[in-house]
mmCIF file of C-alpha atoms and ligand atoms in Angstrom:
data_model
loop_
_atom_site.group_PDB
_atom_site.id
_atom_site.type_symbol
_atom_site.label_atom_id
_atom_site.label_comp_id
_atom_site.label_asym_id
_atom_site.label_seq_id
_atom_site.Cartn_x
_atom_site.Cartn_y
_atom_site.Cartn_z
ATOM 1 C CA MET P 16 0.090 -0.010 0.008
ATOM 2 C CA GLU P 17 1.676 3.208 -1.136
ATOM 3 C CA LEU P 18 1.465 6.071 1.373
ATOM 4 C CA ILE P 19 1.964 9.655 0.213
ATOM 5 C CA LEU P 20 2.663 12.446 2.816
ATOM 6 C CA ARG P 21 2.123 16.032 2.070
ATOM 7 C CA THR P 22 1.294 19.376 3.612
ATOM 8 C CA ALA P 23 -2.415 19.870 4.502
ATOM 9 C CA THR P 24 -4.327 22.833 3.017
ATOM 10 C CA ALA P 25 -7.822 24.297 3.605
ATOM 11 C CA ALA P 26 -9.302 21.963 1.003
ATOM 12 C CA ASP P 27 -8.453 19.022 3.432
ATOM 13 C CA LEU P 28 -10.466 20.391 6.348
ATOM 14 C CA ASP P 29 -13.361 18.095 5.967
ATOM 15 C CA ASP P 30 -10.985 15.038 5.619
ATOM 16 C CA LEU P 31 -8.879 16.242 8.811
ATOM 17 C CA ALA P 32 -12.160 16.498 10.836
ATOM 18 C CA ASN P 33 -13.520 13.143 9.758
ATOM 19 C CA ILE P 34 -9.956 11.328 10.413
ATOM 20 C CA ALA P 35 -10.052 12.984 13.991
ATOM 21 C CA CYS P 36 -13.643 12.132 14.767
ATOM 22 C CA ALA P 37 -13.267 8.470 13.603
ATOM 23 C CA ALA P 38 -9.728 7.931 15.265
ATOM 24 C CA PHE P 39 -9.962 9.873 18.692
ATOM 25 C CA PRO P 40 -12.772 7.912 20.303
ATOM 26 C CA ALA P 41 -10.086 5.293 20.914
ATOM 27 C CA ASP P 42 -8.153 7.836 22.955
ATOM 28 C CA PRO P 43 -9.779 8.220 26.544
ATOM 29 C CA GLN P 44 -9.240 12.010 26.446
ATOM 30 C CA TRP P 45 -11.900 12.252 23.786
ATOM 31 C CA ASP P 46 -14.852 10.629 25.671
ATOM 32 C CA TYR P 47 -13.348 12.318 28.961
ATOM 33 C CA ARG P 48 -13.658 15.992 27.318
ATOM 34 C CA PHE P 49 -16.624 15.183 25.036
ATOM 35 C CA PRO P 50 -18.928 12.884 27.042
ATOM 36 C CA ARG P 51 -21.973 13.745 25.014
ATOM 37 C CA ARG P 52 -20.537 13.362 21.645
ATOM 38 C CA LYS P 53 -22.975 10.649 20.563
ATOM 39 C CA GLU P 54 -25.883 12.831 21.445
ATOM 40 C CA PHE P 55 -24.278 15.766 19.550
ATOM 41 C CA PRO P 56 -21.977 14.332 16.817
ATOM 42 C CA ASP P 57 -22.523 17.633 14.521
ATOM 43 C CA ASP P 58 -21.048 19.651 17.482
ATOM 44 C CA THR P 59 -18.092 17.412 17.787
ATOM 45 C CA TYR P 60 -17.439 17.577 14.010
ATOM 46 C CA ARG P 61 -17.981 21.283 13.674
ATOM 47 C CA CYS P 62 -15.597 22.150 16.606
ATOM 48 C CA THR P 63 -12.974 19.727 15.561
ATOM 49 C CA ARG P 64 -13.018 21.183 11.982
ATOM 50 C CA GLU P 65 -12.935 24.755 13.447
ATOM 51 C CA GLY P 66 -9.949 23.682 15.536
ATOM 52 C CA TYR P 67 -8.052 22.392 12.553
ATOM 53 C CA LYS P 68 -8.997 25.618 10.462
ATOM 54 C CA SER P 69 -7.206 27.680 13.268
ATOM 55 C CA MET P 70 -4.334 25.482 13.371
ATOM 56 C CA LEU P 71 -3.795 25.820 9.669
ATOM 57 C CA GLU P 72 -3.310 29.378 10.353
ATOM 58 C CA GLU P 73 -1.249 29.129 13.404
ATOM 59 C CA ASP P 74 2.430 30.227 13.130
ATOM 60 C CA GLY P 75 5.115 27.586 13.647
ATOM 61 C CA VAL P 76 2.662 24.867 13.145
ATOM 62 C CA ALA P 77 2.608 22.193 10.320
ATOM 63 C CA ILE P 78 -0.206 20.005 9.467
ATOM 64 C CA ASN P 79 0.633 16.946 7.314
ATOM 65 C CA VAL P 80 -1.651 14.410 5.783
ATOM 66 C CA ILE P 81 -0.854 10.879 4.334
ATOM 67 C CA THR P 82 -3.016 9.880 1.425
ATOM 68 C CA THR P 83 -3.557 6.446 -0.256
ATOM 69 C CA ASP P 84 -5.064 5.298 -3.368
ATOM 70 C CA VAL P 85 -8.764 4.435 -2.920
ATOM 71 C CA HIS P 86 -10.606 3.494 -6.167
ATOM 72 C CA GLY P 87 -8.229 5.454 -8.166
ATOM 73 C CA ALA P 88 -8.175 8.912 -6.021
ATOM 74 C CA GLN P 89 -5.859 9.859 -3.298
ATOM 75 C CA GLN P 90 -7.770 9.780 0.004
ATOM 76 C CA PRO P 91 -6.397 11.508 3.312
ATOM 77 C CA ILE P 92 -6.231 8.605 5.936
ATOM 78 C CA ALA P 93 -3.845 10.049 8.542
ATOM 79 C CA LEU P 94 -2.845 13.454 9.975
ATOM 80 C CA ALA P 95 -0.105 14.922 12.156
ATOM 81 C CA VAL P 96 0.005 18.466 13.790
ATOM 82 C CA TRP P 97 3.550 19.568 14.607
ATOM 83 C CA GLU P 98 4.767 22.476 16.718
ATOM 84 C CA LEU P 99 8.054 23.574 15.091
ATOM 85 C CA MET P 100 9.265 25.123 18.228
ATOM 86 C CA PHE P 101 12.331 26.568 16.589
ATOM 87 C CA GLU P 102 10.248 28.729 14.512
ATOM 88 C CA GLU P 103 8.093 31.448 15.916
ATOM 89 C CA THR P 104 4.990 29.847 17.543
ATOM 90 C CA SER P 105 1.890 30.648 19.236
ATOM 91 C CA ASN P 106 0.981 29.211 22.665
ATOM 92 C CA PHE P 107 -0.727 25.771 23.047
ATOM 93 C CA LEU P 108 -4.163 25.770 21.277
ATOM 94 C CA ASP P 109 -7.008 23.633 22.368
ATOM 95 C CA ILE P 110 -8.204 21.947 19.124
ATOM 96 C CA ALA P 111 -11.883 22.098 20.095
ATOM 97 C CA ASN P 112 -12.414 25.415 21.721
ATOM 98 C CA CYS P 113 -15.717 26.615 20.602
ATOM 99 C CA ASP P 114 -18.178 27.875 23.146
ATOM 100 C CA ASP P 115 -21.508 26.994 21.908
ATOM 101 C CA ARG P 116 -20.868 23.046 21.662
ATOM 102 C CA ARG P 117 -23.130 20.787 23.502
ATOM 103 C CA ASP P 118 -20.974 17.629 23.367
ATOM 104 C CA ALA P 119 -18.270 18.720 25.969
ATOM 105 C CA ASP P 120 -17.623 19.024 29.584
ATOM 106 C CA PHE P 121 -15.893 22.485 29.863
ATOM 107 C CA LYS P 122 -14.345 21.765 33.248
ATOM 108 C CA ARG P 123 -12.759 18.767 32.074
ATOM 109 C CA MET P 124 -11.646 20.463 28.840
ATOM 110 C CA LYS P 125 -10.061 23.101 31.074
ATOM 111 C CA ALA P 126 -8.478 20.521 33.302
ATOM 112 C CA PHE P 127 -7.038 18.833 30.185
ATOM 113 C CA ASP P 128 -5.662 21.963 28.722
ATOM 114 C CA ASP P 129 -4.192 23.083 32.042
ATOM 115 C CA ALA P 130 -2.638 19.798 32.897
ATOM 116 C CA CYS P 131 -1.104 19.284 29.243
ATOM 117 C CA PHE P 132 0.066 22.842 29.275
ATOM 118 C CA LYS P 133 1.996 22.255 32.621
ATOM 119 C CA ALA P 134 3.459 18.934 31.589
ATOM 120 C CA LYS P 135 4.679 20.358 28.322
ATOM 121 C CA LYS P 136 6.343 23.159 30.164
ATOM 122 C CA THR P 137 7.808 20.864 32.900
ATOM 123 C CA PHE P 138 8.883 17.824 30.812
ATOM 124 C CA PHE P 139 9.865 19.702 27.642
ATOM 125 C CA ASP P 140 9.906 23.512 27.305
ATOM 126 C CA ASP P 141 11.901 24.003 30.620
ATOM 127 C CA VAL P 142 14.496 21.488 29.406
ATOM 128 C CA TYR P 143 14.705 21.991 25.644
ATOM 129 C CA GLY P 144 13.181 25.278 25.218
ATOM 130 C CA ASP P 145 12.537 25.958 21.486
ATOM 131 C CA GLN P 146 15.323 23.245 20.715
ATOM 132 C CA GLN P 147 12.502 20.616 20.143
ATOM 133 C CA ILE P 148 9.957 19.496 17.617
ATOM 134 C CA HIS P 149 6.759 18.777 19.479
ATOM 135 C CA LEU P 150 3.991 16.227 17.980
ATOM 136 C CA ARG P 151 0.769 17.952 19.088
ATOM 137 C CA ILE P 152 -1.723 15.509 17.365
ATOM 138 C CA LEU P 153 -1.408 12.272 15.467
ATOM 139 C CA ALA P 154 -4.316 10.185 14.158
ATOM 140 C CA THR P 155 -4.853 7.478 11.544
ATOM 141 C CA HIS P 156 -8.338 6.559 10.477
ATOM 142 C CA PRO P 157 -9.363 3.222 11.925
ATOM 143 C CA ASP P 158 -9.933 1.754 8.565
ATOM 144 C CA TRP P 159 -6.255 2.398 7.853
ATOM 145 C CA GLN P 160 -4.387 1.653 11.037
ATOM 146 C CA ARG P 161 -1.456 -0.588 11.259
ATOM 147 C CA HIS P 162 -0.367 0.184 7.895
ATOM 148 C CA GLY P 163 2.691 2.299 8.729
ATOM 149 C CA ALA P 164 0.956 5.691 8.564
ATOM 150 C CA GLY P 165 1.731 6.723 12.191
ATOM 151 C CA THR P 166 5.363 5.686 11.635
ATOM 152 C CA LYS P 167 5.676 7.714 8.336
ATOM 153 C CA HIS P 168 4.367 10.817 10.034
ATOM 154 C CA CYS P 169 6.641 10.477 13.067
ATOM 155 C CA ASN P 170 9.571 9.807 10.466
ATOM 156 C CA TRP P 171 8.882 13.085 9.024
ATOM 157 C CA GLY P 172 9.207 14.870 12.334
ATOM 158 C CA LEU P 173 12.338 12.707 13.262
ATOM 159 C CA ASP P 174 13.967 13.549 10.034
ATOM 160 C CA LEU P 175 13.451 17.257 10.420
ATOM 161 C CA ALA P 176 14.446 16.850 14.148
ATOM 162 C CA TYR P 177 17.705 15.301 12.948
ATOM 163 C CA ASP P 178 18.458 18.013 10.287
ATOM 164 C CA HIS P 179 18.209 20.652 13.317
ATOM 165 C CA ARG P 180 19.993 18.202 15.778
ATOM 166 C CA ILE P 181 17.096 18.382 18.153
ATOM 167 C CA PRO P 182 14.681 15.874 19.800
ATOM 168 C CA VAL P 183 11.060 15.180 19.129
ATOM 169 C CA THR P 184 8.590 15.445 22.048
ATOM 170 C CA VAL P 185 5.000 14.159 22.528
ATOM 171 C CA LEU P 186 2.420 13.698 25.242
ATOM 172 C CA SER P 187 1.055 10.441 24.464
ATOM 173 C CA SER P 188 -2.224 8.524 24.594
ATOM 174 C CA PRO P 189 -2.309 4.842 25.331
ATOM 175 C CA LEU P 190 -2.379 3.939 21.498
ATOM 176 C CA GLY P 191 0.135 6.662 20.677
ATOM 177 C CA GLY P 192 2.293 5.306 23.504
ATOM 178 C CA GLN P 193 2.391 1.763 21.737
ATOM 179 C CA LEU P 194 3.672 3.528 18.453
ATOM 180 C CA TYR P 195 6.068 5.727 20.156
ATOM 181 C CA THR P 196 7.541 2.856 22.074
ATOM 182 C CA TYR P 197 7.882 0.827 18.785
ATOM 183 C CA LEU P 198 9.853 3.866 17.467
ATOM 184 C CA LYS P 199 12.004 3.836 20.606
ATOM 185 C CA PHE P 200 10.903 7.090 22.191
ATOM 186 C CA GLU P 201 11.797 7.150 25.928
ATOM 187 C CA THR P 202 9.102 7.625 28.665
ATOM 188 C CA LEU P 203 10.080 10.565 30.812
ATOM 189 C CA GLY P 204 6.857 10.154 33.143
ATOM 190 C CA PHE P 205 3.293 10.413 33.442
ATOM 191 C CA PHE P 206 0.853 13.195 34.729
ATOM 192 C CA LYS P 207 -2.910 13.079 35.673
ATOM 193 C CA VAL P 208 -5.787 14.987 34.431
ATOM 194 C CA GLN P 209 -8.693 15.251 36.984
ATOM 195 C CA VAL P 210 -11.287 17.826 37.943
ATOM 196 C CA GLU P 211 -11.472 18.312 41.815
ATOM 197 C CA GLY P 212 -14.122 16.250 43.243
ATOM 198 C CA GLU P 213 -14.464 13.721 40.386
ATOM 199 C CA GLU P 214 -13.332 10.193 40.288
ATOM 200 C CA GLU P 215 -12.696 10.063 36.499
ATOM 201 C CA LYS P 216 -9.154 10.860 35.611
ATOM 202 C CA LEU P 217 -6.747 10.496 32.745
ATOM 203 C CA SER P 218 -3.159 9.441 32.782
ATOM 204 C CA ILE P 219 -1.052 10.845 30.004
ATOM 205 C CA GLY P 220 2.650 10.053 29.104
ATOM 206 C CA ALA P 221 5.558 12.510 28.325
ATOM 207 C CA MET P 222 7.893 10.882 25.797
ATOM 208 C CA VAL P 223 10.984 12.058 23.752
ATOM 209 C CA LYS P 224 13.100 10.668 21.254
ATOM 210 C CA HIS P 225 16.584 12.045 20.733
ATOM 211 C CA TYR P 226 18.434 11.854 17.501
ATOM 212 C CA LYS P 227 21.341 9.714 16.630
ATOM 213 C CA ASP P 228 24.632 11.290 15.315
ATOM 214 C CA ASP P 229 26.203 10.103 12.279
ATOM 215 C CA ASP P 230 28.093 7.339 14.163
ATOM 216 C CA GLY P 231 24.761 6.022 15.544
ATOM 217 C CA GLU P 232 25.437 7.180 18.800
ATOM 218 C CA LEU P 233 22.324 8.626 20.735
ATOM 219 C CA GLU P 234 22.756 12.384 21.378
ATOM 220 C CA LYS P 235 21.699 13.598 24.834
ATOM 221 C CA ARG P 236 23.024 17.190 24.951
ATOM 222 C CA PHE P 237 20.319 18.218 27.203
HETATM 223 C C1 LIG O 13 -1.626 5.848 17.457
HETATM 224 C C2 LIG O 13 -2.070 5.710 15.886
HETATM 225 C C3 LIG O 13 -1.749 7.010 15.319
HETATM 226 C C4 LIG O 13 -0.948 4.679 15.246
HETATM 227 O O1 LIG O 13 -1.119 4.689 13.927
HETATM 228 P P1 LIG O 13 -0.972 3.641 12.777
HETATM 229 O O2 LIG O 13 -1.078 4.110 11.451
HETATM 230 O O3 LIG O 13 -1.781 2.494 13.116
HETATM 231 O O4 LIG O 13 0.495 3.271 13.183
HETATM 232 P P2 LIG O 13 1.659 2.237 12.547
HETATM 233 O O5 LIG O 13 0.867 1.453 11.496
HETATM 234 O O6 LIG O 13 2.733 3.088 12.062
HETATM 235 O O7 LIG O 13 2.096 1.361 13.689
HETATM 236 C C5 LIG O 13 3.587 1.075 13.884
HETATM 237 C C6 LIG O 13 3.561 0.164 15.083
HETATM 238 O O8 LIG O 13 3.361 0.833 16.131
HETATM 239 C C7 LIG O 13 2.759 -0.067 17.055
HETATM 240 N N1 LIG O 13 1.295 0.072 17.433
HETATM 241 C C8 LIG O 13 0.491 0.954 16.586
HETATM 242 N N2 LIG O 13 -0.815 0.596 16.910
HETATM 243 C C9 LIG O 13 -0.769 -0.244 17.849
HETATM 244 C C10 LIG O 13 -1.879 -0.792 18.525
HETATM 245 N N3 LIG O 13 -3.122 -0.440 18.462
HETATM 246 N N4 LIG O 13 -1.462 -1.797 19.658
HETATM 247 C C11 LIG O 13 -0.279 -2.270 19.566
HETATM 248 N N5 LIG O 13 0.759 -1.736 19.053
HETATM 249 C C12 LIG O 13 0.495 -0.682 18.041
HETATM 250 C C13 LIG O 13 2.982 -1.432 16.518
HETATM 251 O O9 LIG O 13 4.299 -1.852 16.905
HETATM 252 C C14 LIG O 13 3.021 -1.252 15.057
HETATM 253 O O10 LIG O 13 3.624 -2.020 14.266
HETATM 254 P P3 LIG O 13 2.971 -3.324 13.585
HETATM 255 O O11 LIG O 13 1.640 -2.790 13.013
HETATM 256 O O12 LIG O 13 3.819 -3.923 12.603
HETATM 257 O O13 LIG O 13 2.685 -4.316 14.981
HETATM 258 C C15 LIG O 13 -3.364 5.234 15.801
HETATM 259 O O14 LIG O 13 -3.713 4.006 16.633
HETATM 260 C C16 LIG O 13 -4.701 6.147 16.215
HETATM 261 O O15 LIG O 13 -4.972 7.029 15.405
HETATM 262 N N6 LIG O 13 -5.039 6.119 17.587
HETATM 263 C C17 LIG O 13 -5.952 6.967 18.032
HETATM 264 C C18 LIG O 13 -5.592 8.376 18.172
HETATM 265 C C19 LIG O 13 -4.398 8.470 19.197
HETATM 266 O O16 LIG O 13 -4.434 7.854 20.146
HETATM 267 N N7 LIG O 13 -3.381 9.291 18.624
HETATM 268 C C20 LIG O 13 -2.067 9.462 19.270
HETATM 269 C C21 LIG O 13 -2.041 10.565 20.124
HETATM 270 S S1 LIG O 13 -0.629 10.868 21.112
#
């Protein structure tokens, strides 16, 4: 199966929203933040699409898609959103921050954003500053998983990181963790997302991959 990676454009917005809405129910943070998504799927779709639209316009953010041939046409099947920290970037932006949605639990969305912001700062930004490439979002449509699309997206970032001699960082979901472990990322630790007084909580990993120098030695300058 041939996989083609390219930069996403505004013409991909429907496909980006479709891939995300199909893939992310497998990540516990999705049901945690959007517990009424089955009642209001249009709100989830609309807000997800709006989020990708704003990220396409965000400085220092690169969105890639992978396409494959489906009935003679190239169909987007996987997406990745990268923060190129060595470029001028905006701050962490929640992808689903529209106020009039009915699918979401806003307290949990805030708890999630706050915890991710804090973890990104503690695990990565305080250590690597802008000398990192951060994988913000990765998703492969469930119909196309386990065909190498996630790996191809990661390799794009790892190649760019190698060119700049800097690490790739990611806050990982359980499934993402399987992929990053396969790609030999190192786990730095885990952090919790929880609203005070609630039992429900999430555990999210912080992972990093350092580049190898030309002799194959793992570089750990930091
Ligand atoms: C994580 C995700 C992007 C992986 O995408 P993918 O295109 O299936 O990844 P790949 O095909 O490149 O997987 C490469 C390797 O990673 C590991 N891996 C990937 N998915 C796995 C899974 N569900 N279970 C166990 N190992 C897995 C395997 O070692 C796999 O190699 P193999 O298929 O030869 O066994 C996809 O499962 C997904 O979209 N999940 C939901 C959203 C999500 O959690 N995103 C990550 C946010 S950090």
